[in-house]
Coordinates of C-alpha atoms and ligand atoms in Angstrom, one line a residue:
X1 CA -7.1 101.3 24.6
X2 CA -3.8 102.4 22.6
X3 CA -1.9 105.0 24.0
X4 CA -1.1 108.3 21.2
X5 CA 2.3 109.1 21.8
X6 CA 3.3 105.8 21.1
X7 CA 2.2 106.2 17.2
X8 CA 3.8 108.3 14.8
X9 CA 2.2 111.1 12.1
X10 CA 2.6 108.5 9.6
X11 CA 0.8 105.6 11.7
X12 CA -1.9 108.3 12.9
X13 CA -2.4 109.1 8.9
X14 CA -3.2 105.8 8.8
X15 CA -5.5 105.2 11.3
X16 CA -7.8 108.2 10.4
X17 CA -8.2 107.1 6.4
X18 CA -9.1 103.4 7.8
X19 CA -11.2 105.2 9.9
X20 CA -13.1 107.4 6.9
X21 CA -11.2 110.5 8.2
X22 CA -9.5 113.0 6.5
X23 CA -5.2 112.3 6.9
X24 CA -4.6 116.2 7.6
X25 CA -6.2 115.5 11.2
X26 CA -3.4 113.8 12.3
X27 CA -1.2 117.4 12.0
X28 CA -3.8 119.1 14.4
X29 CA -4.1 116.4 16.8
X30 CA -0.4 116.3 16.9
X31 CA -0.1 120.1 17.1
X32 CA -2.2 120.4 20.0
X33 CA -0.4 117.5 21.8
X34 CA 3.2 119.4 22.0
X35 CA 1.3 122.6 23.2
X36 CA 0.4 120.4 26.2
X37 CA -3.4 119.5 25.2
X38 CA -3.8 116.2 26.5
X39 CA -7.2 115.5 26.2
X40 CA -9.3 115.2 22.8
X41 CA -12.2 116.8 24.5
X42 CA -9.7 120.4 24.6
X43 CA -8.7 120.4 20.8
X44 CA -10.8 122.6 19.0
X45 CA -10.4 122.2 15.9
X46 CA -11.7 118.8 15.8
X47 CA -15.4 117.8 14.9
X48 CA -17.2 116.3 17.7
X49 CA -17.8 112.9 16.3
X50 CA -13.6 112.5 15.9
X51 CA -13.8 113.4 19.2
X52 CA -15.7 110.6 19.9
X53 CA -13.8 108.5 17.5
X54 CA -10.6 109.0 19.5
X55 CA -12.0 108.7 22.7
X56 CA -13.4 105.7 22.3
X57 CA -9.9 104.0 20.5
X58 CA -7.0 106.2 21.8
X59 CA -6.0 107.7 24.8
X60 CA -2.7 109.8 25.5
X61 CA -1.2 108.3 28.2
X62 CA 1.9 110.3 30.0
X63 CA 3.5 108.7 32.6
X64 CA 2.1 110.3 36.0
X65 CA 4.4 112.4 38.2
X66 CA 4.7 110.9 41.5
X67 CA 7.3 113.1 43.0
X68 CA 9.6 115.8 42.4
X69 CA 13.0 116.3 44.0
X70 CA 14.3 119.8 43.2
X71 CA 18.6 120.5 44.2
X72 CA 19.3 123.5 46.1
X73 CA 22.5 123.3 44.4
X74 CA 22.1 123.4 40.9
X75 CA 18.5 123.2 39.9
X76 CA 18.2 119.8 39.2
X77 CA 15.0 118.0 39.4
X78 CA 14.9 114.5 39.6
X79 CA 11.0 113.1 38.3
X80 CA 9.7 110.3 39.9
X81 CA 7.2 108.6 37.3
X82 CA 4.7 106.1 37.2
X83 CA 3.6 104.1 34.4
X84 CA 0.1 103.0 33.5
X85 CA 1.2 99.3 34.6
X86 CA 2.6 100.9 37.8
X87 CA 6.1 100.5 37.6
X88 CA 8.0 103.4 38.3
X89 CA 11.4 105.1 36.6
X90 CA 13.4 108.2 37.0
X91 CA 13.8 111.2 34.8
X92 CA 16.2 114.1 35.5
X93 CA 15.8 117.9 34.0
X94 CA 19.6 119.4 34.3
X95 CA 19.5 123.0 33.7
X96 CA 23.3 123.5 31.7
X97 CA 24.5 127.4 30.4
X98 CA 23.4 125.6 26.5
X99 CA 19.9 124.9 27.9
X100 CA 17.1 122.4 29.5
X101 CA 18.5 118.8 29.2
X102 CA 16.6 115.9 30.1
X103 CA 17.7 112.2 30.6
X104 CA 15.2 109.6 30.5
X105 CA 14.9 105.8 31.2
X106 CA 14.1 103.5 28.2
X107 CA 13.7 100.3 30.0
X108 CA 11.9 99.2 33.6
X109 CA 15.4 98.6 34.9
X110 CA 18.1 96.6 32.6
X111 CA 19.6 93.5 32.1
X112 CA 23.1 94.7 31.6
X113 CA 24.2 93.6 35.0
X114 CA 27.3 96.7 35.2
X115 CA 28.9 95.9 38.9
X116 CA 28.7 99.9 39.9
X117 CA 24.8 100.4 38.7
X118 CA 22.2 100.4 40.5
X119 CA 19.2 100.6 38.3
X120 CA 19.9 96.8 36.6
X121 CA 20.1 95.4 40.4
X122 CA 16.7 93.9 40.1
X123 CA 17.0 92.7 36.5
X124 CA 15.2 94.1 33.3
X125 CA 11.0 94.1 33.9
X126 CA 10.0 95.5 30.6
X127 CA 11.4 97.8 27.6
X128 CA 9.4 101.3 27.3
X129 CA 7.6 101.9 24.4
X130 CA 8.3 104.9 22.3
X131 CA 5.7 107.1 23.8
X132 CA 6.6 106.1 27.6
X133 CA 10.1 107.7 26.3
X134 CA 8.6 110.6 24.9
X135 CA 6.5 111.0 27.1
X136 CA 8.7 111.5 30.1
X137 CA 10.4 114.8 27.6
X138 CA 6.9 116.0 27.7
X139 CA 6.7 115.8 31.5
X140 CA 9.3 117.5 31.8
X141 CA 8.4 120.7 30.2
X142 CA 5.6 120.4 31.9
X143 CA 7.3 120.1 35.1
X144 CA 9.8 123.1 34.3
X145 CA 7.8 124.8 32.2
X146 CA 10.6 125.5 30.3
X147 CA 11.4 124.1 26.3
X148 CA 13.8 121.1 26.5
X149 CA 16.5 121.4 24.2
X150 CA 18.5 118.8 25.0
X151 CA 18.0 114.4 25.7
X152 CA 20.4 112.0 26.9
X153 CA 18.9 108.6 27.0
X154 CA 21.1 107.9 30.3
X155 CA 18.9 107.0 32.4
X156 CA 17.8 103.3 33.6
X157 CA 17.9 100.6 30.6
X158 CA 20.0 99.9 27.9
X159 CA 19.0 102.1 24.4
X160 CA 20.0 99.9 21.9
X161 CA 18.6 97.2 24.0
X162 CA 15.4 98.2 23.5
X163 CA 16.3 99.3 19.7
X164 CA 13.0 99.6 17.6
X165 CA 11.1 101.8 20.2
X166 CA 14.1 104.5 21.0
X167 CA 14.7 104.5 17.6
X168 CA 10.8 105.8 16.8
X169 CA 11.4 107.7 19.5
X170 CA 14.4 109.7 18.5
X171 CA 12.6 110.0 14.9
X172 CA 9.6 111.6 16.9
X173 CA 11.5 114.1 19.2
X174 CA 13.2 115.1 16.1
X175 CA 10.7 115.8 14.0
X176 CA 9.7 119.2 13.1
X177 CA 6.1 118.8 13.8
X178 CA 7.1 117.2 17.0
X179 CA 9.6 119.0 19.7
X180 CA 11.8 119.5 17.5
X181 CA 14.8 118.7 18.8
X182 CA 17.9 118.3 17.1
X183 CA 19.7 115.5 16.5
X184 CA 23.0 117.1 17.7
X185 CA 21.0 118.4 20.8
X186 CA 20.8 114.3 21.5
X187 CA 23.1 111.9 23.1
X188 CA 22.4 108.1 22.9
X189 CA 24.8 106.0 25.7
X190 CA 25.1 102.8 25.4
X191 CA 27.5 99.7 27.1
X192 CA 28.4 98.5 23.5
X193 CA 26.1 96.1 21.8
X194 CA 28.1 96.4 18.9
X195 CA 25.7 94.8 15.9
X196 CA 23.0 97.5 16.8
X197 CA 25.3 100.4 17.0
X198 CA 26.3 99.1 13.3
X199 CA 22.4 98.9 13.0
X200 CA 21.6 102.5 14.3
X201 CA 24.4 104.1 12.1
X202 CA 22.7 103.0 9.0
X203 CA 19.6 104.8 10.1
X204 CA 20.5 108.5 8.9
X205 CA 20.1 109.7 12.9
X206 CA 23.2 111.7 13.6
X207 CA 22.6 111.7 17.3
X208 CA 25.9 111.7 19.1
X209 CA 27.2 108.2 20.9
X210 CA 28.2 107.9 23.8
X211 CA 30.3 104.4 24.6
X212 CA 30.2 103.2 27.9
X213 CA 33.7 102.1 28.2
X214 CA 35.2 102.0 32.1
X215 CA 38.2 100.5 31.2
X216 CA 41.1 100.4 28.4
X217 CA 41.1 96.1 28.5
X218 CA 38.7 93.3 27.4
X219 CA 40.4 91.8 31.0
X220 CA 39.4 94.7 33.1
X221 CA 36.2 95.7 31.4
X222 CA 35.1 92.0 32.4
X223 CA 35.3 92.3 35.7
X224 CA 33.1 95.1 36.2
X225 CA 30.7 95.0 32.7
X226 CA 29.2 91.7 32.0
X227 CA 28.7 92.8 28.1
X228 CA 32.5 92.8 28.0
X229 CA 32.4 88.8 27.5
X230 CA 30.1 89.0 24.7
X231 CA 31.8 92.3 22.5
X232 CA 35.4 93.1 22.8
X233 CA 36.7 96.8 22.8
X234 CA 38.4 95.8 19.1
X235 CA 35.1 95.3 18.0
X236 CA 33.7 98.4 19.4
X237 CA 35.8 100.9 18.6
X238 CA 35.7 99.3 15.0
X239 CA 32.0 100.5 15.6
X240 CA 32.9 103.9 16.6
X241 CA 35.2 103.9 13.7
X242 CA 32.3 103.7 10.9
X243 CA 29.8 105.9 12.8
X244 CA 32.5 108.5 12.8
X245 CA 32.7 107.7 9.0
X246 CA 29.0 108.2 8.3
X247 CA 27.7 110.1 10.8
X248 CA 30.8 112.9 10.7
X249 CA 29.8 112.9 14.5
X250 CA 32.7 113.4 17.5
X251 CA 31.8 109.6 19.8
X252 CA 32.0 110.0 23.4
X253 CA 34.1 107.8 25.4
X254 CA 32.3 107.4 29.6
X255 CA 34.5 106.3 31.5
X256 CA 33.1 106.5 35.4
X257 CA 36.3 106.5 37.5
X258 CA 36.0 103.9 40.6
X259 CA 39.3 103.8 43.4
X260 CA 41.8 101.6 42.3
X261 CA 40.0 99.9 39.5
X262 CA 40.4 102.0 37.0
X263 CA 41.7 104.9 37.9
X264 CA 45.4 104.8 37.9
X265 CA 48.0 106.8 36.2
X266 CA 48.9 103.5 34.1
X267 CA 44.8 103.2 33.1
X268 CA 44.7 106.7 32.0
X269 CA 48.4 106.0 30.1
X270 CA 46.9 102.7 28.4
X271 CA 43.1 104.7 27.8
X272 CA 45.0 107.5 25.8
X273 CA 47.1 105.5 23.5
X274 CA 43.4 103.0 23.1
X275 CA 41.9 106.4 21.6
X276 CA 44.4 107.8 19.9
X277 CA 43.4 108.6 16.3
X278 CA 40.1 108.4 17.1
X279 CA 37.4 111.8 16.5
X280 CA 36.9 111.3 20.4
X281 CA 35.7 112.9 23.7
X282 CA 36.3 111.7 26.8
X283 CA 33.8 112.4 29.8
X284 CA 35.5 111.2 33.3
X285 CA 32.8 110.4 35.6
X286 CA 33.1 110.0 39.5
X287 CA 31.5 107.2 40.2
X288 CA 28.3 107.5 41.8
X289 CA 28.6 105.7 45.1
X290 CA 25.7 103.4 46.0
X291 CA 24.8 101.2 49.3
X292 CA 24.7 98.1 47.2
X293 CA 28.4 97.5 46.5
X294 CA 31.9 99.0 48.2
X295 CA 33.0 100.7 44.6
X296 CA 34.1 104.1 46.0
X297 CA 34.9 107.5 44.5
X298 CA 38.4 108.4 43.0
X299 CA 40.0 111.5 45.1
X300 CA 40.0 114.8 43.1
X301 CA 43.5 114.3 42.7
X302 CA 43.5 111.0 41.0
X303 CA 40.8 112.5 38.5
X304 CA 42.2 115.6 38.1
X305 CA 45.7 113.1 37.0
X306 CA 43.8 111.0 35.0
X307 CA 42.2 114.0 33.0
X308 CA 45.4 116.0 32.9
X309 CA 47.1 112.2 31.4
X310 CA 44.2 112.0 28.4
X311 CA 44.5 115.5 28.0
X312 CA 48.2 115.3 27.2
X313 CA 47.9 112.9 25.1
X314 CA 46.2 115.3 22.8
X315 CA 42.6 113.6 23.7
X316 CA 40.0 116.1 24.9
X317 CA 38.8 115.1 28.4
X318 CA 36.1 116.3 30.6
X319 CA 35.0 115.4 34.2
X320 CA 31.0 115.2 34.7
X321 CA 30.0 117.7 36.2
X322 CA 28.2 116.3 39.5
X323 CA 24.3 117.6 39.1
X324 CA 21.9 117.2 41.8
X325 CA 24.3 115.5 44.2
X326 CA 21.6 116.4 47.0
X327 CA 18.9 114.6 45.8
X328 CA 20.3 111.6 45.2
X329 CA 20.3 111.6 41.2
X330 CA 22.5 108.4 40.6
X331 CA 20.8 106.2 38.1
X332 CA 18.0 104.0 40.0
X333 CA 18.4 105.0 42.9
X334 CA 15.5 107.1 43.3
X335 CA 13.1 104.2 42.0
X336 CA 14.8 101.3 44.4
X337 CA 14.3 103.6 47.3
X338 CA 11.1 104.4 46.8
X339 CA 10.6 100.5 46.1
X340 CA 12.0 99.7 49.5
X341 CA 9.8 102.1 51.4
X342 CA 6.4 101.3 50.2
X343 CA 7.4 97.5 50.5
Ligands
LIG401 N1 23.1 101.4 29.5 C1 23.1 103.0 29.1 C2 23.0 104.1 29.6 C3 23.2 103.6 31.3 S1 23.8 105.0 32.5 C4 25.0 102.5 28.9 O1 25.4 101.6 29.9 O2 25.6 103.8 28.7 C5 24.9 106.6 31.1 C6 26.0 106.4 31.9 O3 26.0 105.9 33.7 C7 26.8 104.7 31.7 O4 28.0 105.2 31.1 C8 27.3 103.9 33.0 O5 28.0 103.2 33.1 C9 27.0 105.3 34.1 N2 26.8 104.4 35.0 C10 25.8 103.6 35.5 N3 26.1 103.5 37.3 C11 27.2 104.1 37.8 C12 27.0 104.9 38.9 N4 26.9 104.3 40.1 N5 28.5 106.4 38.9 C13 28.9 106.4 37.3 N6 28.7 106.3 36.7 C14 27.3 105.5 36.4

């Protein structure tokens, strides 16, 4: 049976027509779903025989909540969710002044192999469908009891390694009949799959592009990110310039600071030089220490100095405020510890 959430309006209209139903029903069905009604039987304006048809062809599957961990510090909620096939994923709800933000996963696991990241340790299990990504946002709205107004694709997985489903998801959440979340309120983070960044720039989507850079040179980057063997920083920056030109959007560079690896003043200076002249913003992320590796967080002073060097060079930089530090919120840690305990 198919998950209706994997269908968009157009596809449902086609299905309805093929099944001798009026296509306007699609709008009614989606409007119920986006009101939080996940059962066809409760969709009051649908005729009985249509409900039966829908019930025998579709289900509405929203990932199930296994656990919610709430931070006492800042209200961050980490959800451990179960998919229909039993796979577990994580999504995080963060409460910012500018609105509730959800961090969604796009794959079960990840195959990019970044050395500091917990999500990738056991590789990629599978891609999430567009409906499973959307389902995380719907579930978050329910758990939070408030509108989710911002989305970051920064959970487990590499969004551009699941390109079609991710783009379909982006259009769905943006749709007026859907959650109507503006593209400016959506950030897609990638480790830098160059051809896919080019494709994304041609989609007519104006989401914010975030690049996980983490190093100023290819040589350094290769030590922590295997993807750097495939694409060079200069190729990535060329795609960024193209993305900026097409979308008029400022690009974000993520830079996870790891003690003695990429956090020296020389690193900061070289990074400033590299990014000079690009419409961008640097997001410094003090590395989240995980027990599977020995990467250590830079000291507060080092982090401050690093940010200051960038700023002095005219590059906008902010240090990412750590959210939910009391609830083990780094990517992939929750799923891993849960699976370990079960095993
Ligand atoms: N695959 C995408 C999205 C994943 S995670 C990407 O690579 O961008 C979002 C960000 O968190 C990425 O910049 C990633 O490199 C970073 N990250 C992953 N694990 C981390 C850790 N332990 N500490 C700090 N940042 C981490």
